[in-house]
Coordinates of N, CA and C in Angstrom, one line a residue:
M6 N 55.7 117.5 134.7 CA 55.2 116.4 135.5 C 54.5 115.4 134.6
K7 N 54.8 114.1 134.7 CA 54.0 113.1 134.0 C 52.9 112.7 135.0
L8 N 51.7 113.2 134.7 CA 50.6 113.0 135.6 C 49.6 112.0 135.1
C9 N 49.1 111.2 136.0 CA 48.0 110.2 135.6 C 46.9 110.4 136.6
V10 N 45.7 110.5 136.1 CA 44.5 110.8 136.9 C 43.7 109.5 137.0
F11 N 43.3 109.2 138.2 CA 42.4 108.0 138.5 C 41.2 108.6 139.1
Q12 N 40.1 108.8 138.3 CA 38.9 109.4 138.8 C 37.8 108.3 138.9
G13 N 37.0 108.4 139.9 CA 35.9 107.4 140.1 C 35.1 107.7 141.3
T14 N 34.1 106.9 141.5 CA 33.2 107.0 142.6 C 33.9 106.4 143.9
F15 N 34.7 105.3 143.7 CA 35.4 104.7 144.8 C 34.4 104.4 145.9
N16 N 33.4 103.6 145.6 CA 32.3 103.4 146.5 C 32.1 101.9 147.0
P17 N 33.1 101.4 147.8 CA 34.2 102.0 148.3 C 35.5 101.6 147.5
I18 N 36.6 102.3 147.8 CA 37.9 102.0 147.2 C 38.3 100.6 147.7
H19 N 38.9 99.8 146.9 CA 39.3 98.5 147.3 C 40.7 98.1 146.7
S20 N 41.2 96.9 147.0 CA 42.6 96.6 146.7 C 42.9 96.6 145.2
V21 N 41.9 96.3 144.4 CA 42.2 96.3 142.9 C 42.4 97.8 142.4
H22 N 41.7 98.7 143.0 CA 42.0 100.1 142.7 C 43.5 100.5 142.9
I23 N 43.9 100.0 144.1 CA 45.3 100.2 144.4 C 46.3 99.5 143.5
K24 N 45.9 98.3 143.1 CA 46.8 97.5 142.2 C 46.9 98.1 140.9
V25 N 45.7 98.6 140.4 CA 45.7 99.3 139.1 C 46.6 100.5 139.1
A26 N 46.4 101.3 140.2 CA 47.2 102.6 140.3 C 48.7 102.3 140.4
K27 N 49.0 101.3 141.2 CA 50.5 100.9 141.3 C 51.0 100.4 140.0
F28 N 50.2 99.6 139.3 CA 50.7 99.1 138.0 C 50.9 100.3 137.0
A29 N 50.0 101.2 137.0 CA 50.1 102.4 136.1 C 51.4 103.2 136.4
K30 N 51.6 103.4 137.7 CA 52.7 104.2 138.2 C 54.0 103.5 137.7
E31 N 54.1 102.2 138.0 CA 55.4 101.5 137.7 C 55.6 101.2 136.2
Y32 N 54.6 100.8 135.5 CA 54.7 100.4 134.1 C 54.9 101.6 133.2
Y33 N 54.2 102.7 133.5 CA 54.3 103.9 132.6 C 55.2 105.0 133.2
K34 N 55.8 104.7 134.4 CA 56.8 105.6 135.0 C 56.2 107.1 135.2
F35 N 55.0 107.1 135.7 CA 54.3 108.4 136.0 C 55.0 109.0 137.3
D36 N 55.0 110.3 137.4 CA 55.5 110.9 138.6 C 54.5 110.7 139.7
N37 N 53.2 110.9 139.4 CA 52.2 110.8 140.4 C 50.9 110.2 139.8
I38 N 50.2 109.5 140.7 CA 48.8 109.1 140.3 C 47.9 110.0 141.2
L39 N 47.0 110.7 140.5 CA 46.1 111.7 141.3 C 44.7 111.0 141.3
F40 N 44.3 110.6 142.5 CA 43.0 110.1 142.8 C 42.0 111.2 142.9
I41 N 41.0 111.2 142.1 CA 39.9 112.2 142.2 C 38.6 111.6 142.4
P42 N 38.2 111.5 143.7 CA 36.8 111.0 143.9 C 35.8 111.9 143.3
A43 N 34.8 111.3 142.7 CA 33.7 112.1 142.1 C 32.8 112.6 143.2
F44 N 32.4 113.8 143.2 CA 31.5 114.3 144.2 C 30.0 113.8 143.8
I45 N 29.6 114.2 142.7 CA 28.3 113.7 142.2 C 28.5 113.1 140.8
P46 N 28.7 111.8 140.7 CA 29.0 111.2 139.4 C 27.8 111.2 138.5
P47 N 27.8 111.8 137.3 CA 26.6 112.0 136.5 C 26.1 110.7 135.9
H48 N 27.0 109.6 135.8 CA 26.6 108.4 135.2 C 26.2 107.3 136.2
K49 N 26.3 107.6 137.4 CA 25.9 106.6 138.5 C 25.0 107.2 139.5
N50 N 24.2 106.3 140.0 CA 23.2 106.7 141.1 C 23.9 106.4 142.4
V51 N 24.5 107.4 143.0 CA 25.3 107.2 144.3 C 24.7 108.1 145.4
D52 N 24.5 107.5 146.5 CA 24.0 108.2 147.7 C 24.9 109.5 148.0
K53 N 24.3 110.6 147.9 CA 25.1 111.9 148.1 C 25.6 111.9 149.6
D54 N 24.9 111.3 150.5 CA 25.4 111.3 151.9 C 26.7 110.6 152.1
L55 N 27.1 109.8 151.1 CA 28.3 109.0 151.2 C 29.5 109.8 150.6
A56 N 29.3 110.9 150.0 CA 30.3 111.7 149.3 C 31.6 111.9 150.1
N57 N 31.4 112.4 151.3 CA 32.5 112.7 152.2 C 33.2 111.4 152.7
H58 N 32.4 110.4 152.9 CA 32.9 109.1 153.3 C 33.8 108.5 152.2
R59 N 33.3 108.6 151.0 CA 34.1 108.1 149.9 C 35.5 108.8 149.8
F60 N 35.4 110.1 149.9 CA 36.7 110.9 149.9 C 37.6 110.4 151.0
N61 N 37.1 110.3 152.2 CA 37.9 109.9 153.4 C 38.5 108.5 153.2
M62 N 37.7 107.6 152.6 CA 38.2 106.2 152.5 C 39.4 106.2 151.5
V63 N 39.3 107.0 150.4 CA 40.4 107.1 149.4 C 41.6 107.6 150.1
K64 N 41.4 108.7 150.9 CA 42.5 109.3 151.6 C 43.3 108.3 152.5
L65 N 42.5 107.6 153.2 CA 43.1 106.5 154.1 C 43.8 105.4 153.3
A66 N 43.2 105.0 152.2 CA 43.7 103.9 151.4 C 45.0 104.2 150.7
I67 N 45.3 105.5 150.4 CA 46.5 105.8 149.7 C 47.6 106.5 150.6
S68 N 47.3 106.6 151.9 CA 48.2 107.3 152.8 C 49.6 106.8 152.9
D69 N 49.8 105.5 152.6 CA 51.1 104.9 152.7 C 52.0 105.1 151.5
F70 N 51.4 105.7 150.4 CA 52.1 105.7 149.1 C 52.5 107.2 148.8
D71 N 53.8 107.5 148.7 CA 54.2 108.9 148.4 C 53.8 109.4 147.1
F72 N 53.7 108.5 146.1 CA 53.4 108.8 144.7 C 51.9 108.8 144.4
F73 N 51.1 108.5 145.4 CA 49.6 108.7 145.3 C 49.2 110.0 145.9
K74 N 48.4 110.8 145.2 CA 47.8 112.0 145.8 C 46.3 112.0 145.6
I75 N 45.7 112.8 146.4 CA 44.2 112.9 146.3 C 43.8 114.4 146.1
S76 N 42.8 114.6 145.2 CA 42.4 115.9 145.0 C 40.9 116.1 145.3
D77 N 40.6 117.2 145.9 CA 39.2 117.5 146.2 C 38.6 118.5 145.2
I78 N 39.2 118.5 144.0 CA 38.8 119.5 143.0 C 37.3 119.4 142.7
E79 N 36.7 118.2 142.7 CA 35.3 118.0 142.3 C 34.4 118.3 143.5
Y80 N 34.9 118.2 144.7 CA 34.1 118.6 145.9 C 34.0 120.1 146.1
K81 N 35.0 120.8 145.7 CA 35.0 122.2 145.8 C 33.9 122.8 144.9
R82 N 33.7 122.2 143.7 CA 32.7 122.7 142.8 C 31.3 122.5 143.3
N83 N 31.1 121.4 144.1 CA 29.8 121.1 144.7 C 28.7 121.0 143.6
E84 N 29.0 120.3 142.5 CA 28.1 120.1 141.4 C 28.4 118.7 140.7
N85 N 27.7 118.4 139.6 CA 28.0 117.2 138.9 C 29.5 117.2 138.5
S86 N 30.1 116.0 138.7 CA 31.5 115.8 138.4 C 31.8 115.5 137.0
Y87 N 31.9 116.5 136.1 CA 32.2 116.3 134.7 C 33.7 116.2 134.5
T88 N 34.1 115.1 133.9 CA 35.6 114.9 133.7 C 36.2 116.0 132.9
Y89 N 35.5 116.5 131.8 CA 36.0 117.5 131.0 C 36.4 118.8 131.8
N90 N 35.5 119.2 132.6 CA 35.8 120.4 133.5 C 36.9 120.2 134.4
T91 N 37.0 119.0 135.0 CA 38.1 118.7 135.9 C 39.5 118.7 135.2
I92 N 39.5 118.1 134.0 CA 40.8 118.0 133.3 C 41.2 119.4 132.9
K93 N 40.3 120.2 132.4 CA 40.7 121.6 132.0 C 41.3 122.3 133.2
E94 N 40.7 122.1 134.4 CA 41.2 122.8 135.6 C 42.6 122.3 136.0
L95 N 42.8 121.0 135.8 CA 44.1 120.4 136.2 C 45.2 121.0 135.3
Y96 N 45.0 121.2 134.1 CA 46.0 121.8 133.2 C 46.4 123.2 133.7
K97 N 45.5 123.9 134.4 CA 45.8 125.2 134.9 C 46.6 125.1 136.2
I98 N 46.4 124.0 137.0 CA 47.0 123.8 138.3 C 48.4 123.3 138.2
Y99 N 48.6 122.3 137.3 CA 49.9 121.6 137.2 C 50.7 121.9 135.9
D100 N 52.0 121.8 136.0 CA 52.8 121.9 134.9 C 53.0 120.5 134.2
I101 N 52.1 120.2 133.3 CA 52.0 118.9 132.7 C 53.0 118.6 131.6
E102 N 53.6 117.5 131.6 CA 54.5 117.0 130.5 C 53.6 116.2 129.5
G103 N 53.4 116.7 128.3 CA 52.6 116.0 127.4 C 51.1 116.2 127.8
K104 N 50.4 115.1 127.6 CA 48.9 115.1 128.0 C 48.8 114.5 129.4
I105 N 47.7 114.8 130.0 CA 47.3 114.1 131.2 C 46.8 112.7 130.8
N106 N 47.3 111.8 131.6 CA 46.9 110.4 131.4 C 45.7 110.1 132.3
F107 N 44.9 109.2 131.8 CA 43.6 109.0 132.5 C 43.3 107.5 132.5
I108 N 43.2 107.0 133.7 CA 42.9 105.5 133.9 C 41.4 105.4 133.8
I109 N 41.0 104.3 133.0 CA 39.6 104.1 132.7 C 39.4 102.6 132.5
G110 N 38.3 102.0 132.9 CA 38.0 100.6 132.6 C 37.4 100.5 131.2
T111 N 37.5 99.2 130.6 CA 36.9 99.0 129.3 C 35.4 99.3 129.3
D112 N 34.7 99.0 130.4 CA 33.3 99.1 130.4 C 32.9 100.6 130.2
A113 N 33.6 101.5 131.0 CA 33.3 102.9 130.9 C 33.8 103.5 129.6
F114 N 34.9 103.0 129.1 CA 35.5 103.5 127.8 C 34.6 103.2 126.6
L115 N 33.9 102.1 126.6 CA 33.0 101.8 125.5 C 31.9 102.8 125.4
N116 N 31.6 103.5 126.5 CA 30.5 104.5 126.6 C 31.0 105.9 126.7
I117 N 32.3 106.1 126.4 CA 32.9 107.4 126.5 C 32.2 108.5 125.8
E118 N 31.6 108.2 124.6 CA 31.0 109.2 123.8 C 29.7 109.8 124.5
S119 N 29.2 109.1 125.5 CA 28.0 109.6 126.2 C 28.5 110.6 127.3
W120 N 29.8 110.8 127.5 CA 30.3 111.7 128.6 C 30.1 113.1 128.1
Y121 N 30.0 114.0 129.0 CA 29.9 115.4 128.8 C 31.1 115.9 128.0
E122 N 30.9 116.6 126.9 CA 32.0 117.2 126.1 C 33.0 116.2 125.7
A123 N 32.6 114.9 125.4 CA 33.6 113.9 125.1 C 34.4 114.2 123.9
N124 N 33.9 114.9 122.9 CA 34.6 115.2 121.7 C 35.8 116.2 122.0
K125 N 35.6 117.0 123.0 CA 36.7 117.9 123.5 C 37.6 117.2 124.4
L126 N 37.1 116.4 125.3 CA 37.9 115.7 126.3 C 38.9 114.8 125.6
K127 N 38.5 114.2 124.4 CA 39.4 113.2 123.8 C 40.7 113.9 123.3
D128 N 40.7 115.2 123.1 CA 41.9 115.9 122.7 C 42.8 116.3 123.9
L129 N 42.3 116.2 125.1 CA 43.0 116.6 126.3 C 43.7 115.5 127.1
V130 N 43.3 114.3 126.9 CA 43.9 113.2 127.7 C 44.3 112.0 126.8
H131 N 45.2 111.2 127.4 CA 45.6 109.9 126.9 C 45.0 108.9 127.8
F132 N 44.1 108.1 127.3 CA 43.4 107.1 128.1 C 44.3 105.8 128.2
I133 N 44.4 105.4 129.5 CA 45.0 104.1 129.8 C 43.9 103.2 130.2
V134 N 43.6 102.2 129.3 CA 42.4 101.4 129.4 C 42.7 100.1 130.1
F135 N 42.0 99.8 131.2 CA 42.2 98.5 131.9 C 41.0 97.6 131.7
K136 N 41.3 96.3 131.5 CA 40.3 95.3 131.3 C 39.3 95.2 132.4
R137 N 38.0 95.1 132.1 CA 37.0 94.9 133.2 C 36.3 93.6 133.0
T138 N 36.6 92.8 131.9 CA 36.0 91.5 131.7 C 37.0 90.5 131.2
N139 N 36.7 89.3 131.2 CA 37.6 88.2 130.7 C 37.4 88.1 129.2
D140 N 36.2 88.4 128.7 CA 36.0 88.3 127.2 C 36.3 89.6 126.5
F141 N 37.4 90.1 126.8 CA 37.9 91.4 126.3 C 38.4 91.3 124.8
N142 N 38.0 92.2 124.0 CA 38.4 92.1 122.6 C 38.8 93.5 122.1
E143 N 40.1 93.7 121.8 CA 40.6 95.1 121.4 C 39.8 95.6 120.2
S144 N 39.4 94.8 119.3 CA 38.8 95.3 118.1 C 37.4 96.0 118.4
D145 N 36.9 95.7 119.6 CA 35.6 96.3 119.9 C 35.8 97.9 120.1
F146 N 37.0 98.3 120.2 CA 37.3 99.7 120.4 C 37.8 100.4 119.2
D147 N 37.8 99.7 118.0 CA 38.4 100.3 116.8 C 37.6 101.6 116.4
F148 N 36.3 101.6 116.7 CA 35.5 102.7 116.3 C 35.9 104.0 117.0
L149 N 36.5 103.9 118.3 CA 37.1 105.0 119.0 C 38.4 105.5 118.4
K150 N 39.2 104.5 117.9 CA 40.4 104.8 117.3 C 40.1 105.6 116.0
D151 N 39.1 105.2 115.3 CA 38.7 105.9 114.0 C 38.2 107.3 114.3
K152 N 37.8 107.6 115.5 CA 37.3 108.9 115.9 C 38.4 109.7 116.6
N153 N 39.6 109.2 116.5 CA 40.8 109.9 117.0 C 40.9 110.0 118.6
Y154 N 40.3 109.0 119.2 CA 40.6 108.9 120.7 C 42.0 108.4 120.9
D155 N 42.7 109.0 121.8 CA 44.1 108.7 122.1 C 44.1 107.7 123.3
F156 N 44.4 106.4 123.0 CA 44.3 105.4 124.1 C 45.2 104.2 123.8
E157 N 45.5 103.5 124.9 CA 46.2 102.2 124.8 C 45.7 101.3 125.9
F158 N 45.8 100.0 125.7 CA 45.4 99.1 126.7 C 46.5 98.7 127.7
A159 N 46.2 98.8 129.0 CA 47.2 98.4 130.0 C 47.4 96.9 130.0
P160 N 48.6 96.4 129.9 CA 48.8 94.9 129.9 C 48.8 94.3 131.3
M161 N 47.7 94.6 132.0 CA 47.5 94.1 133.4 C 46.4 93.0 133.3
Q162 N 46.6 91.9 134.0 CA 45.6 90.9 134.0 C 44.3 91.3 134.7
Y163 N 43.2 90.9 134.1 CA 41.9 91.2 134.7 C 41.7 90.6 136.1
I164 N 41.2 91.3 137.0 CA 40.9 90.8 138.4 C 39.4 91.0 138.6
D165 N 38.7 89.9 138.9 CA 37.2 90.0 139.0 C 36.8 90.5 140.3
I166 N 36.7 91.8 140.5 CA 36.2 92.4 141.7 C 35.6 93.8 141.3
S167 N 34.6 94.2 142.0 CA 34.0 95.5 141.8 C 33.5 96.1 143.1
S168 N 33.4 97.4 143.2 CA 32.8 98.0 144.4 C 31.4 97.5 144.7
T169 N 30.7 97.2 143.6 CA 29.3 96.7 143.8 C 29.3 95.4 144.5
K170 N 30.2 94.5 144.1 CA 30.3 93.2 144.8 C 30.7 93.4 146.3
L171 N 31.6 94.3 146.4 CA 32.1 94.6 147.8 C 31.0 95.1 148.7
R172 N 30.2 96.1 148.2 CA 29.1 96.6 148.9 C 28.1 95.5 149.3
E173 N 27.8 94.6 148.3 CA 26.8 93.6 148.6 C 27.3 92.6 149.7
N174 N 28.6 92.3 149.6 CA 29.2 91.4 150.6 C 29.2 92.1 152.0
I175 N 29.5 93.4 152.1 CA 29.5 94.1 153.3 C 28.1 94.1 153.9
H176 N 27.1 94.3 153.0 CA 25.7 94.3 153.4 C 25.3 93.0 154.0
R177 N 25.8 91.9 153.4 CA 25.5 90.5 153.9 C 26.4 90.1 155.1
G178 N 27.4 91.0 155.4 CA 28.2 90.6 156.6 C 29.3 89.7 156.2
T179 N 29.6 89.5 154.9 CA 30.8 88.6 154.5 C 31.9 89.5 153.9
S180 N 33.0 88.9 153.8 CA 34.1 89.7 153.2 C 34.6 88.9 151.9
I181 N 35.4 89.7 151.1 CA 36.0 89.1 149.9 C 37.5 89.1 150.2
K182 N 38.0 87.9 150.4 CA 39.4 87.7 150.7 C 40.4 88.5 149.8
N183 N 41.3 89.3 150.4 CA 42.3 90.1 149.8 C 41.8 91.2 148.9
M184 N 40.5 91.5 149.0 CA 40.0 92.6 148.2 C 39.7 93.8 149.0
E185 N 39.4 93.6 150.3 CA 39.1 94.7 151.2 C 40.4 95.3 151.7
L186 N 40.5 96.6 151.9 CA 41.6 97.2 152.5 C 41.3 97.4 154.0
P187 N 42.2 96.9 154.8 CA 41.9 96.9 156.3 C 41.5 98.3 156.8
V188 N 42.2 99.3 156.4 CA 41.9 100.7 156.9 C 40.5 101.1 156.5
V189 N 40.1 100.7 155.3 CA 38.8 101.0 154.7 C 37.7 100.2 155.4
R190 N 38.0 98.9 155.6 CA 37.1 98.1 156.3 C 36.8 98.6 157.7
E191 N 37.8 99.1 158.4 CA 37.6 99.6 159.8 C 36.8 100.9 159.7
Y192 N 37.0 101.7 158.7 CA 36.3 103.0 158.5 C 34.8 102.7 158.2
I193 N 34.6 101.7 157.4 CA 33.2 101.3 157.0 C 32.4 100.8 158.3
K194 N 33.2 100.0 159.1 CA 32.6 99.4 160.3 C 32.3 100.5 161.3
K195 N 33.2 101.4 161.5 CA 33.1 102.5 162.5 C 32.0 103.4 162.1
N196 N 31.8 103.7 160.8 CA 30.7 104.6 160.4 C 29.4 104.0 160.0
G197 N 29.4 102.6 160.1 CA 28.1 101.9 159.8 C 27.7 102.0 158.4
L198 N 28.6 102.0 157.4 CA 28.3 102.2 156.0 C 27.8 100.9 155.3
Y199 N 27.0 101.1 154.3 CA 26.5 100.0 153.4 C 25.7 99.0 154.1
K200 N 25.0 99.4 155.1 CA 24.1 98.4 155.8 C 22.9 98.2 155.0

């Protein structure tokens, strides 16, 4: 199986997450994109009470796509969501062709060396790096190439949206056109999230 993992807080999941996953599936011909919501992300300060809501929103957002799957692997552990531990576990669960592919943004990838067991993680995955800024420069990542990180840049145009912006707009009672997913918007409204 050619597997690609899309791990994140998804707080909340939005249309660009879906566009990125669809691009990866179609461009790289992956069999599946596996969404893995982080239970307790170690690099972000996220309200623990939202953990189950974040999982439910991802599940709703991807329900119409056969090639998108969701995993509760990090919820079952009920501890910090360290990518290295998750990837090791996935190799035991799935029959993987080559390496597991891993979707990541340029902002997170620049700080990859601060991740838990990064030096071991780099041997287990092939990073598919998506632009998170307009002033993107590939040479900024040469130091990771020199350290034998296995990665490539996805040729997808940058779209200026983030979950942070979306949360701020929801809090203000405004929406970001074409960025909110209707099923997620309804879930947020029904459960009174991000007030």
